[in-house]
Coordinates of C-alpha atoms in Angstrom, one line a residue:
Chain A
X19 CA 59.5 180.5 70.2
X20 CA 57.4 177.4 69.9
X21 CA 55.1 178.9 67.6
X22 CA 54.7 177.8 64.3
X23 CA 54.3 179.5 60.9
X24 CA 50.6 179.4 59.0
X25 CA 52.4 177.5 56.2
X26 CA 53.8 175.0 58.7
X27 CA 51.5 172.4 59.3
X28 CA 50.4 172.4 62.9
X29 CA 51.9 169.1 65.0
X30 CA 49.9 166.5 66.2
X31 CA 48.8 167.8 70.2
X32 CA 50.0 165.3 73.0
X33 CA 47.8 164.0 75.7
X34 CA 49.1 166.5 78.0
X35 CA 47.7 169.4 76.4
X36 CA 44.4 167.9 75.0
X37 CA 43.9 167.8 79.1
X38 CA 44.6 170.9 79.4
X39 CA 42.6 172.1 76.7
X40 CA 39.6 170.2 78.2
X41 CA 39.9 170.8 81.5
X42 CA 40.7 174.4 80.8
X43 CA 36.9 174.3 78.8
X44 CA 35.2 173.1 81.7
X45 CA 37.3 175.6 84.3
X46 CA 38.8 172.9 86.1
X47 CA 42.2 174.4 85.9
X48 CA 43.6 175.7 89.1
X49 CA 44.9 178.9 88.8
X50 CA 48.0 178.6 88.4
X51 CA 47.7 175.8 85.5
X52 CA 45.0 178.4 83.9
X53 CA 47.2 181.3 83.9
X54 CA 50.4 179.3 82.7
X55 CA 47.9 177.7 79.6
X56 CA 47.1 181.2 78.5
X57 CA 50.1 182.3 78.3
X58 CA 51.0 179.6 76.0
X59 CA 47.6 180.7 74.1
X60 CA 49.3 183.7 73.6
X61 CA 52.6 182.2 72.1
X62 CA 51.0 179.4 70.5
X63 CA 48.5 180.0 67.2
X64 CA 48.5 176.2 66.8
X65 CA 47.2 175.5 70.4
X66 CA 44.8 178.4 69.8
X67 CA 43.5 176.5 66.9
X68 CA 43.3 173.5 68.8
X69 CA 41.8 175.1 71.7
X70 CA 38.9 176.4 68.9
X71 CA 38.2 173.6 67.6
X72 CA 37.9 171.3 70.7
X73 CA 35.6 174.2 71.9
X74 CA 33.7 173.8 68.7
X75 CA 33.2 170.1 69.0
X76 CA 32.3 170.1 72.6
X77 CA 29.4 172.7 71.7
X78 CA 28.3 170.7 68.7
X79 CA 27.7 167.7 70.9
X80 CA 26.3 170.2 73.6
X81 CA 23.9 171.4 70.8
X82 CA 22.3 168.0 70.1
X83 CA 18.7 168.2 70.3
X84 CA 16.8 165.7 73.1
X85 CA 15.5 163.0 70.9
X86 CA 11.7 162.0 71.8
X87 CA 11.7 158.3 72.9
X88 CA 10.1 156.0 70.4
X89 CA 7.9 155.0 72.6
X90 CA 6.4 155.3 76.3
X91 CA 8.4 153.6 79.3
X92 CA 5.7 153.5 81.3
X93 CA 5.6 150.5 83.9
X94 CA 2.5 148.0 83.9
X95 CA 0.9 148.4 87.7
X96 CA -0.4 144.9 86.7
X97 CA 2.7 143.3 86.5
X98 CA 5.3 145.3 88.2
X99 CA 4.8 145.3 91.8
X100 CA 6.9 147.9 94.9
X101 CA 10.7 146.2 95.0
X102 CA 10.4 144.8 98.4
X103 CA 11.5 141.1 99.4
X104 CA 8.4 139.6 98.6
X105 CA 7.7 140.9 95.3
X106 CA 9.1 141.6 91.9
X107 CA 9.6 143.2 88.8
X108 CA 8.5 142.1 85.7
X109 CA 10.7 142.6 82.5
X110 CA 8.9 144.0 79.9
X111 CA 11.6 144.7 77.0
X112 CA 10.8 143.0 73.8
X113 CA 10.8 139.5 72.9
X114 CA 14.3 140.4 71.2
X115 CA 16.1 140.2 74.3
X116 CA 14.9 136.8 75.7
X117 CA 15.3 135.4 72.5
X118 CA 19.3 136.2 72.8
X119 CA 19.0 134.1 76.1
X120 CA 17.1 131.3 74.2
X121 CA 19.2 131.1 71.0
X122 CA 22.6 129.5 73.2
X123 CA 19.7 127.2 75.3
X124 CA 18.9 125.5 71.7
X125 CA 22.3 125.4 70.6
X126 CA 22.9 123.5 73.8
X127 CA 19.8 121.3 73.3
X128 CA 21.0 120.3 69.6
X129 CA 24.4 119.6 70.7
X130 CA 23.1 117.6 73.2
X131 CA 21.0 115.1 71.0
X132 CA 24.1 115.1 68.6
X133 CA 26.0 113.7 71.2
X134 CA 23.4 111.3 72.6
X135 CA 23.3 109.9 68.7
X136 CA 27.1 109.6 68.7
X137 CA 26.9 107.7 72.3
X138 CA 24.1 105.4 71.1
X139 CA 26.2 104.7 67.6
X140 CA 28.9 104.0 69.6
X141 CA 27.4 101.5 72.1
X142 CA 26.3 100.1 68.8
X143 CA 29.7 98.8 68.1
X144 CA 29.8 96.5 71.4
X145 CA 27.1 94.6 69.1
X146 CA 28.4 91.3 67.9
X147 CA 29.2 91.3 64.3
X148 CA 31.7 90.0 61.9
X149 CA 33.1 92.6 60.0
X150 CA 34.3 91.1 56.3
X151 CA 38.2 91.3 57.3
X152 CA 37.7 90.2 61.0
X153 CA 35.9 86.6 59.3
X154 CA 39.2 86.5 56.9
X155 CA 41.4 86.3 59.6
X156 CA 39.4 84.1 62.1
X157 CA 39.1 82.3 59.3
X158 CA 42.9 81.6 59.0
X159 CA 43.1 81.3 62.6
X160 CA 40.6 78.2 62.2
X161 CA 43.0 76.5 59.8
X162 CA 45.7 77.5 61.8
X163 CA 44.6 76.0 64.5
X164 CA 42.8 73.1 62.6
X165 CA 47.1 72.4 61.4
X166 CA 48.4 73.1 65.1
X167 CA 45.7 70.4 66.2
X168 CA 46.2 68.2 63.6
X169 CA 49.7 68.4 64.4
X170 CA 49.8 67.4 67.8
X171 CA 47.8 64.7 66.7
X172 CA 50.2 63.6 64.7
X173 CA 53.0 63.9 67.0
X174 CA 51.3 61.9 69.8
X175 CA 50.3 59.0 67.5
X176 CA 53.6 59.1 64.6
X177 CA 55.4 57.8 67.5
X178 CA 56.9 54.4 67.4
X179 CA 56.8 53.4 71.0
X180 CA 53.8 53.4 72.8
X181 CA 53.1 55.6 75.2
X182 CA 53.7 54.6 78.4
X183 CA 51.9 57.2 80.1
X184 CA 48.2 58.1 79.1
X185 CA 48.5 61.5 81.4
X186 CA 51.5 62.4 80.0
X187 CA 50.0 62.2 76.4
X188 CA 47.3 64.4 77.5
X189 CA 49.3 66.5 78.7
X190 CA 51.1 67.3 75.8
X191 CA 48.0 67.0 73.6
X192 CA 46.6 70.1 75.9
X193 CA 50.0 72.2 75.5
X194 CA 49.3 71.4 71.7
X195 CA 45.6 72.7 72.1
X196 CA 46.6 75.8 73.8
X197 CA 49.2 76.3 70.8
X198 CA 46.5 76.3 68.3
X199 CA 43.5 78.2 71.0
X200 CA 46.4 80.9 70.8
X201 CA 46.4 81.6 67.1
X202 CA 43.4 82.8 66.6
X203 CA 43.8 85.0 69.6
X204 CA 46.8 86.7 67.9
X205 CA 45.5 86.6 64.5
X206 CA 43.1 88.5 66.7
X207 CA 45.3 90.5 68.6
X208 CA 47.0 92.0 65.0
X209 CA 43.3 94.0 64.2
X210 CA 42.2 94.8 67.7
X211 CA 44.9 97.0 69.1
X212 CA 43.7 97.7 72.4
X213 CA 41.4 93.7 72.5
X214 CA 41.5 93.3 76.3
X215 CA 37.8 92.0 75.8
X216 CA 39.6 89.5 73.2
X217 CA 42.7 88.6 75.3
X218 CA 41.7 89.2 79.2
X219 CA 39.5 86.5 79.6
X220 CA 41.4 83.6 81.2
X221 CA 43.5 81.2 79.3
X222 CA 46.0 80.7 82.4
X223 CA 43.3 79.4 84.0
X224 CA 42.3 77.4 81.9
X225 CA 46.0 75.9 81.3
X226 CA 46.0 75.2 84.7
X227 CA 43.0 72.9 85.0
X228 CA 44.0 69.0 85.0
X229 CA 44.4 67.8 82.1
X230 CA 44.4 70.6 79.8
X231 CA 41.8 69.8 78.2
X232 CA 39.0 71.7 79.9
X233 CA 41.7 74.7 79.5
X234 CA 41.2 74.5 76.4
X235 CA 37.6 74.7 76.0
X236 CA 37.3 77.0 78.5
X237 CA 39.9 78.9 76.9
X238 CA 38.3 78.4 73.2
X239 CA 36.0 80.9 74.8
X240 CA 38.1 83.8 74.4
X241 CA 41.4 82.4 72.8
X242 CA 44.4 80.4 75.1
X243 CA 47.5 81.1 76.5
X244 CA 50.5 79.0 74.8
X245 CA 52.6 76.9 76.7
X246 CA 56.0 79.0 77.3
X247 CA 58.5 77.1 76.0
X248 CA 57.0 76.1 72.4
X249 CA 54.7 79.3 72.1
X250 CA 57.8 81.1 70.2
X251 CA 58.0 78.5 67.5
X252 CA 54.6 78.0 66.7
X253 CA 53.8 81.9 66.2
X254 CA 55.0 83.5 62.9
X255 CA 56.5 86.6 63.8
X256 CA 55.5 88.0 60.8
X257 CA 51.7 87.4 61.7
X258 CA 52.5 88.0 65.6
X259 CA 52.7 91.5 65.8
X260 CA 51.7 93.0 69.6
X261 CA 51.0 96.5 69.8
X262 CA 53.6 98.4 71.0
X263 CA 51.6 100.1 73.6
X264 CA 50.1 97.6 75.2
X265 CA 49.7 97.4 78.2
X266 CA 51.5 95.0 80.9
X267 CA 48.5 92.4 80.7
X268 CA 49.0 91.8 76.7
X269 CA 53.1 92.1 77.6
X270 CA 52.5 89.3 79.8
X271 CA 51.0 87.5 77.5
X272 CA 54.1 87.7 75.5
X273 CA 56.6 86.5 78.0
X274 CA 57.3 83.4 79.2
X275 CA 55.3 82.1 81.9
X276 CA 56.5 79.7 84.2
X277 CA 53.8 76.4 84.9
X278 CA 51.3 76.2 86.7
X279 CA 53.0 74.1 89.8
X280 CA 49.1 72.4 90.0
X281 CA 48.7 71.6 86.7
X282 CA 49.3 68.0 85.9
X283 CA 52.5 67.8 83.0
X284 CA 54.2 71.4 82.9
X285 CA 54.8 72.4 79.2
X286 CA 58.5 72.0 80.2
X287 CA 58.7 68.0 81.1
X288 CA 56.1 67.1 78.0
X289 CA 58.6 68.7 75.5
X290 CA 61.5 66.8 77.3
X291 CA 59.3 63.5 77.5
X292 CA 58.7 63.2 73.8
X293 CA 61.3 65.0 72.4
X294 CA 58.9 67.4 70.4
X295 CA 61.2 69.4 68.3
X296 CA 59.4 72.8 67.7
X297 CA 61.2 73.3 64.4
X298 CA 59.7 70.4 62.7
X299 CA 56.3 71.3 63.8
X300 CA 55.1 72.6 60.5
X301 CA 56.3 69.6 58.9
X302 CA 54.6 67.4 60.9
X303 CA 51.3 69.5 60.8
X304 CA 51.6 69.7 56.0
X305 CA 52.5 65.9 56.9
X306 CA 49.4 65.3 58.9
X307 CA 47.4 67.5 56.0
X308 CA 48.6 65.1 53.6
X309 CA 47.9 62.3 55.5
X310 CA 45.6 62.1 57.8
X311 CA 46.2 60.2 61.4
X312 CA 45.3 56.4 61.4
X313 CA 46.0 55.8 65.0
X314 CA 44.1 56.3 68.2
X315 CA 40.5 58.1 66.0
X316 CA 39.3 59.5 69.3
X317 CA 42.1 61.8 69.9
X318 CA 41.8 63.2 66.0
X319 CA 38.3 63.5 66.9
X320 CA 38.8 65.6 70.2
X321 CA 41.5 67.5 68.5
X322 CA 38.9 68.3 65.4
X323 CA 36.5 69.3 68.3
X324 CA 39.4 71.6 69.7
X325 CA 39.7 73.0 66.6
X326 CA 36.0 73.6 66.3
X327 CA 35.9 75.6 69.7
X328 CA 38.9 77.8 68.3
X329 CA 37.2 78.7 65.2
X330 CA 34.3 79.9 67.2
X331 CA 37.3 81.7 69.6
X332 CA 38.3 83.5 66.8
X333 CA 34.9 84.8 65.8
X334 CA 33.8 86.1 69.3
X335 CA 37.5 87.3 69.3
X336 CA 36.5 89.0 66.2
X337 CA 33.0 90.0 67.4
X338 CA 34.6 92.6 69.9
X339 CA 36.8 94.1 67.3
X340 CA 37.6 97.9 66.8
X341 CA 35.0 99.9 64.9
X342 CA 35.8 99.6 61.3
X343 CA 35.7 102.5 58.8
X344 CA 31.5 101.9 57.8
X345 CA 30.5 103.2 61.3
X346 CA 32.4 106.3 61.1
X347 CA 31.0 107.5 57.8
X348 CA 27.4 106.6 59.3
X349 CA 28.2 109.0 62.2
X350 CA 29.8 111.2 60.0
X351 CA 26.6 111.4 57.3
X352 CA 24.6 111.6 61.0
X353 CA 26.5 114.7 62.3
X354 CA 26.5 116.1 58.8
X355 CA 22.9 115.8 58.4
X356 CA 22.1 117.5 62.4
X357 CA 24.4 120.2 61.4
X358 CA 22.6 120.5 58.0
X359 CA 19.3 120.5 60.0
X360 CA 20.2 123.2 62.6
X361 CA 21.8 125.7 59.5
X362 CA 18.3 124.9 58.3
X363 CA 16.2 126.0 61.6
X364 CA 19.2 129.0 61.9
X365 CA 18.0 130.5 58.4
X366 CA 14.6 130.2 58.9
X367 CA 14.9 132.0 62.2
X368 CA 14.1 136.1 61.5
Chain B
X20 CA 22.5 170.4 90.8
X21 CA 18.9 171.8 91.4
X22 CA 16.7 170.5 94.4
X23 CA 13.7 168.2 93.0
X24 CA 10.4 170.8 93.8
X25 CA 8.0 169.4 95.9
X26 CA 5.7 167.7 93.0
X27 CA 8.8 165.5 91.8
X28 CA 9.5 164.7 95.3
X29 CA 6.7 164.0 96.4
X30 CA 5.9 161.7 93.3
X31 CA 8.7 159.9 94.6
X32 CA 7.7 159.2 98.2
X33 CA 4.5 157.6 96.8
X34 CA 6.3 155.7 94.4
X35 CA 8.7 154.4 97.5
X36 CA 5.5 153.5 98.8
X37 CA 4.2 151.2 95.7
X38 CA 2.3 153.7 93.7
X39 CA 3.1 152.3 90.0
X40 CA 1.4 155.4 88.7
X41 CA 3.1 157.8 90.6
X42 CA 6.8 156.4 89.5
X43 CA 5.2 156.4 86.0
X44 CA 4.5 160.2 85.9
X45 CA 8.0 160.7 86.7
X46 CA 9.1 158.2 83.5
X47 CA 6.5 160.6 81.5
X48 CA 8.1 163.3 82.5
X49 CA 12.2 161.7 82.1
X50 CA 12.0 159.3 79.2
X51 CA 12.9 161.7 76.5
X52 CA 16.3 162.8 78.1
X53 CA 16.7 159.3 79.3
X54 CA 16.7 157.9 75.9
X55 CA 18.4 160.3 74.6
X56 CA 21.3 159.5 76.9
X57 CA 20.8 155.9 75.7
X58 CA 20.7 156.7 72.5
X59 CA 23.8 159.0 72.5
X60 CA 25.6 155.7 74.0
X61 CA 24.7 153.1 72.5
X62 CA 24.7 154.8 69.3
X63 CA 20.9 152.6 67.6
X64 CA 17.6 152.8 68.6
X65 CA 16.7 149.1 69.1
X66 CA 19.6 148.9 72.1
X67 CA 18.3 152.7 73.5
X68 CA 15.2 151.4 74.2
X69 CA 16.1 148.4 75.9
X70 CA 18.5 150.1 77.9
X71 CA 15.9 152.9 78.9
X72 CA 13.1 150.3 80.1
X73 CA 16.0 148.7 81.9
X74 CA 17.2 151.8 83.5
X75 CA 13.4 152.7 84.7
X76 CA 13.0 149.1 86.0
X77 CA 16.0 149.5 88.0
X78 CA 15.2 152.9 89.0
X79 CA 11.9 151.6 90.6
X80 CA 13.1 148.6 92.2
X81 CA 16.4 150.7 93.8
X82 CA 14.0 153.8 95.1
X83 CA 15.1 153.3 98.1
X84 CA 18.7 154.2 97.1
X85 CA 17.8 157.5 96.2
X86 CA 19.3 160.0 98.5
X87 CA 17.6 163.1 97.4
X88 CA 19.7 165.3 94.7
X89 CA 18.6 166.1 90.8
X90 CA 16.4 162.9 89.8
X91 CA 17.3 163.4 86.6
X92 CA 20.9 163.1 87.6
X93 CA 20.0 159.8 89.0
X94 CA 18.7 158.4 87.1
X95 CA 20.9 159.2 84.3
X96 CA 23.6 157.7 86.4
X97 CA 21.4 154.2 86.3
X98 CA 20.9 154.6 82.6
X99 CA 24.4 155.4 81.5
X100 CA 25.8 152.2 83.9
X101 CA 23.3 149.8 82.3
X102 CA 24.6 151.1 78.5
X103 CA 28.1 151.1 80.0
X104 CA 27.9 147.6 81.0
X105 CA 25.7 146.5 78.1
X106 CA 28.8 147.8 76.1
X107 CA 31.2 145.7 77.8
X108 CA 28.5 142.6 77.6
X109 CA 28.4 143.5 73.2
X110 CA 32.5 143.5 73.4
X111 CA 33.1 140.6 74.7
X112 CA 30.2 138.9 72.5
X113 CA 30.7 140.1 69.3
X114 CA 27.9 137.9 68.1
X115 CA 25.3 139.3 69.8
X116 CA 26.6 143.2 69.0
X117 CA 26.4 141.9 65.4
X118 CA 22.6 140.6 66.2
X119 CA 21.5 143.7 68.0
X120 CA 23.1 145.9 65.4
X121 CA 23.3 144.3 62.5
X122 CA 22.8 145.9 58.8
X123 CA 19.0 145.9 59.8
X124 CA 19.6 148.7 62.2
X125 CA 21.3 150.7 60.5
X126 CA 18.5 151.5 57.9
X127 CA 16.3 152.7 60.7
X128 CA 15.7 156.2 60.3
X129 CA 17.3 158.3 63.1
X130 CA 15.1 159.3 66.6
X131 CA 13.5 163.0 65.8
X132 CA 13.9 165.5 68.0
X133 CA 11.7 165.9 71.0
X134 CA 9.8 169.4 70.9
X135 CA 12.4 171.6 73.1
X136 CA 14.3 172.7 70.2
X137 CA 17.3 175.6 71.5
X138 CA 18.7 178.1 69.3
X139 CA 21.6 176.1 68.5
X140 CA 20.2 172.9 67.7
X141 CA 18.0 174.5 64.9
X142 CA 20.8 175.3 63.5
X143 CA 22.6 171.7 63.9
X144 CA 21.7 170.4 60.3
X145 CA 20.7 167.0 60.8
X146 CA 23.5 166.0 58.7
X147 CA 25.8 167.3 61.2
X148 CA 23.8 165.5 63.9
X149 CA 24.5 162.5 62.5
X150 CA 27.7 163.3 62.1
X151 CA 28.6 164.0 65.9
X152 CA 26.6 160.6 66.4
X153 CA 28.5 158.1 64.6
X154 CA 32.0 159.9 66.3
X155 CA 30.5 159.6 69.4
X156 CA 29.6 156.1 68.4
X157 CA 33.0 155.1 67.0
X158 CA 35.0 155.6 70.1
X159 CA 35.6 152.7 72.9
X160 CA 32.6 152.1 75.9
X161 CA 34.8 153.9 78.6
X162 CA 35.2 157.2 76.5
X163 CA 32.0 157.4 75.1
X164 CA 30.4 157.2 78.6
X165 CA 32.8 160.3 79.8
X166 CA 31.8 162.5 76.5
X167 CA 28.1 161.8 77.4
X168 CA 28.0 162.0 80.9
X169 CA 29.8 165.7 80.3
X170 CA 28.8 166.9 77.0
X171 CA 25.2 165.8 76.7
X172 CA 24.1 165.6 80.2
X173 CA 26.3 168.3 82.0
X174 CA 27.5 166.3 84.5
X175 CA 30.6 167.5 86.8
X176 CA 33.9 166.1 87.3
X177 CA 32.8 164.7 90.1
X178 CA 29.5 163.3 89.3
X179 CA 30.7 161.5 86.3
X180 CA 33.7 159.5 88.7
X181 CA 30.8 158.8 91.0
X182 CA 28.9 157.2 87.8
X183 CA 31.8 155.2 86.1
X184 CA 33.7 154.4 89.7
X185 CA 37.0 156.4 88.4
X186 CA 38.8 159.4 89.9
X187 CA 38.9 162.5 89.0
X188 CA 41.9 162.2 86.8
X189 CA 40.9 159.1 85.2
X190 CA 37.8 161.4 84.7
X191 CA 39.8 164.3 83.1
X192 CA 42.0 162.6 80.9
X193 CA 39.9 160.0 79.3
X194 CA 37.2 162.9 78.6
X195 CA 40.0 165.0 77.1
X196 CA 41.0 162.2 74.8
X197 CA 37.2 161.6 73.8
X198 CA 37.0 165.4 72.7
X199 CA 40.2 165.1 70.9
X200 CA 39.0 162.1 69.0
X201 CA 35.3 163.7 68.0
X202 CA 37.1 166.8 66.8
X203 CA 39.7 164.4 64.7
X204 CA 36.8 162.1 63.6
X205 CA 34.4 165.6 62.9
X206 CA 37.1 167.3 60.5
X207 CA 37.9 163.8 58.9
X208 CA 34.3 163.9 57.6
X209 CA 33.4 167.5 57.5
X210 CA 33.9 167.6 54.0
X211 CA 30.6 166.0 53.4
X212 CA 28.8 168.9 55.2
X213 CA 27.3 171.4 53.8
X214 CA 30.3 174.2 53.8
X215 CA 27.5 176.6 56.6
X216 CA 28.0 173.3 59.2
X217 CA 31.4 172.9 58.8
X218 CA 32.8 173.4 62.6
X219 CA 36.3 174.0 61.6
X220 CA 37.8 176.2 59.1
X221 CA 41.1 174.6 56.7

């Protein structure tokens, strides 16, 4: 019944009886199994073909002649020595093999120097240098901070009534100072993203020293911190732009801080004393451009000096800014020329 | 299996003892079936020969695992693990399959026949021998080890689970769906053959 007609084409055999068609050609049938295959041999001309031609192909590979080895396999008394704990075996294969083993071992190797180029290009960068945009912007941090000096300048001498107290006046002129040492930290701060190196390195100190004045040539160093309550006013917020992601130690340098309780006028009492109105501060600083200060010539000339010291804060600023676009084609023309190199020494390899 | 006549084993012993030349009478007298195991397996000469050194290296330096039985046996055991493995090594890297039998290979003329010709492999055309060869050589590592083991080397059941580390009916079915796929792969390309070597008729 499950026999098929010549014309019919014969169905593709199933796993099960290509194992019994195998097994039953090496006689590993029980008996049972082998008497119940044969009777389907009997029924079944399409298992019978099947059955023939598996036979066929298992004597065809059966029938393959023993091939003479290319060569003799002989082992080198010389160099091979009995497998015992002390000694060993010698591999002999061909030169092909090991040099599958040593192929990966220079890939490795040329990686390595690649990498050891990038590492050395990137320590590089720590380098001081003034990249062309970096000296535009400490450059208008300078006269930033030239105006913001010049301005509080201004606003200590412009004043009708003498000054009654000489500390007081310093104090203000160092809350002035760290105005202007912060503007070139921020102008800094807008091109070096992540500028820790820029930022980190103590203007609360230096605000906190008597006087304010050595804060703010110790902070000219790296750039000061403004005084809380006039920093907003003095910053353009279209030029103060903090990264977003920075972390707490550049956020802090955003908020309001309260005074230092040892320095000697908090930034609080000097605006209260003299009434310095934030708002007119770029006034006064394009009136002091105009006209220069003809009172009291040794505070113009300490605040010219200030504004020296935060010129040169902007430029070491400056000098640890982010890797500009030049560096990355060099170390892109480098990597482009190792990889050049090694398709090079890959060619050439038979 | 046949027990190893006293020359063979006593070849053996010495060899056990250190005797290089001893062991290398006995690769005289094996390396033609060996390789032709390898061959069979790996399917190119270049890899063959690699994996017969390899398999007389090992044999020498794991004497002392031989228990007594067919030699030949045993050491076609060492060779057909080492091509087995060697198999599994060119899978997973296909690079290095592609370097070890790359197009250069293939223009190598095919291993003659050693001089122990039978009946029915004079009348194998070498066509068809070539044929059989590149089925065998088409199928996956675990199959082509089974159809060697059984069809070229006569191994049993048992000795070819003891080879791969299967059971029996791992043994039995993944050797009956080699066959099946050399007969398919055969009667795909008969037509080429010379109508006297065709094994099947339409």
């Amino acid at each position: 019944m499950n026999d098929y007609p010549n014309m019919t084409p014969p169905p593709e055999i199933n796993d099960r009886d290509a194992e019994l068609i195998s097994a039953y050609i090496d006689g590993m049938l029980s008996a049972e199994e082998q008497t119940q295959f044969e009777a389907r041999l009997q029924r079944e001309s399409s298992l019978r073909r099947e059955l023939e031609a598996v036979q066929r192909t298992v004597n065809a590979i059966h029938a393959l002649p023993v091939l003479k080895a290319p060569r003799d396999f002989t082992l080198d008394p010389s160099v091979v020595q009995r497998p015992d704990s002390t000694k060993k075996i010698i591999d002999m294969r061909p030169q092909r093999r090991l040099a599958r083993t040593w192929y990966p071992l220079a890939m490795v190797a040329s990686l390595l120097v690649v990498f050891v180029g990038v590492f050395a290009i990137i320590s590089n960068q720590t380098n001081p240098k003034e990249p062309a945009d970096s000296v535009e912007i400490a450059a208008l941090a300078t006269n930033d901070a030239t105006t913001a000096a010049s301005s509080a300048s201004n606003l200590s001498t412009a004043d009708e009534e003498p000054t009654p107290d000489r500390n007081m006046e310093r104090s203000f002129e160092s809350e002035a100072t760290g105005i202007a040492e912060s503007l070139p930290a921020i102008a800094a701060t807008r091109t070096l993203p992540s500028g820790e190196s820029a930022l980190n390195t103590g203007p609360t100190q230096g605000n906190m020293m008597p006087g304010g004045r050595g804060g703010g040539q110790s902070g000219g160093q790296s750039g000061g911190e403004p005084p809380d309550a006039i920093m907003p006013t003095y910053i353009d917020p279209l030029m103060y732009d903090p990264p977003p992601d920075a972390d707490d130690g550049a956020g802090a340098r955003n908020m309001p801080v309260p005074p230092a309780p040892d320095a000697d006028a908090p930034a609080e009492d000097d605006v209260t004393t003299f009434g310095f109105d934030p708002e007119n501060a770029d006034d006064e600083a394009a009136r002091t451009m105009m006209q220069p200060p003809v009172n009291d010539q040794v505070e113009s000339e300490e605040m010219a000096e200030s504004a020296d010291v935060f010129a040169q804060s902007a430029e070491i600023a400056e000098a640890v800014e982010a890797p500009t676009p030049a560096p990355f084609q060099r170390l892109a023309q480098l990597i482009n020329t190792v990889v050049e190199l090694l398709l090079a020494i890959l060619s050439a390899t038979p | 299996m046949a027990q190893p006549d006293y020359d063979e084993q006593h070849l053996i012993e010495r060899a056990r003892q250190g005797d290089v030349e001893s062991f290398n009478m006995l690769v005289l007298a094996y390396q033609d079936r060996i390789y032709t195991i390898t061959y069979r397996i790996m399917g190119e000469p270049d890899g063959a020969a690699d994996m017969t050194q390899d398999a007389f290296l090992t044999a020498y330096r794991k004497l002392d695992t031989y228990r007594g039985g067919s030699f030949y046996s045993w050491l076609g055991r060492i060779a057909t693990n080492l091509c087995y493995d060697e198999l599994r090594r060119l899978k997973r890297r296909p690079a290095d399959y592609l370097e070890d039998m790359g197009p250069e290979d293939s223009d190598d003329p095919p291993p003659i026949a050693a001089d122990m010709p039978t009946p029915e492999q004079t009348a194998l055309s070498n066509e068809l021998q070539q044929a059989i060869q590149d089925c065998i050589t088409s199928l996956g590592e675990d199959q082509r080890a089974v159809i060697v083991l059984s069809d070229v080397q006569g191994f049993t059941y048992q000795e070819i689970a003891e080879t791969i580390g299967a059971n029996l009916g791992t043994v039995k079915s993944r050797l009956a769906r080699a066959r099946l796929a050399v007969r398919r792969c055969l009667q795909s390309v008969q037509e080429l053959l010379p109508a006297e070597y065709r094994l099947f008729t339409d």
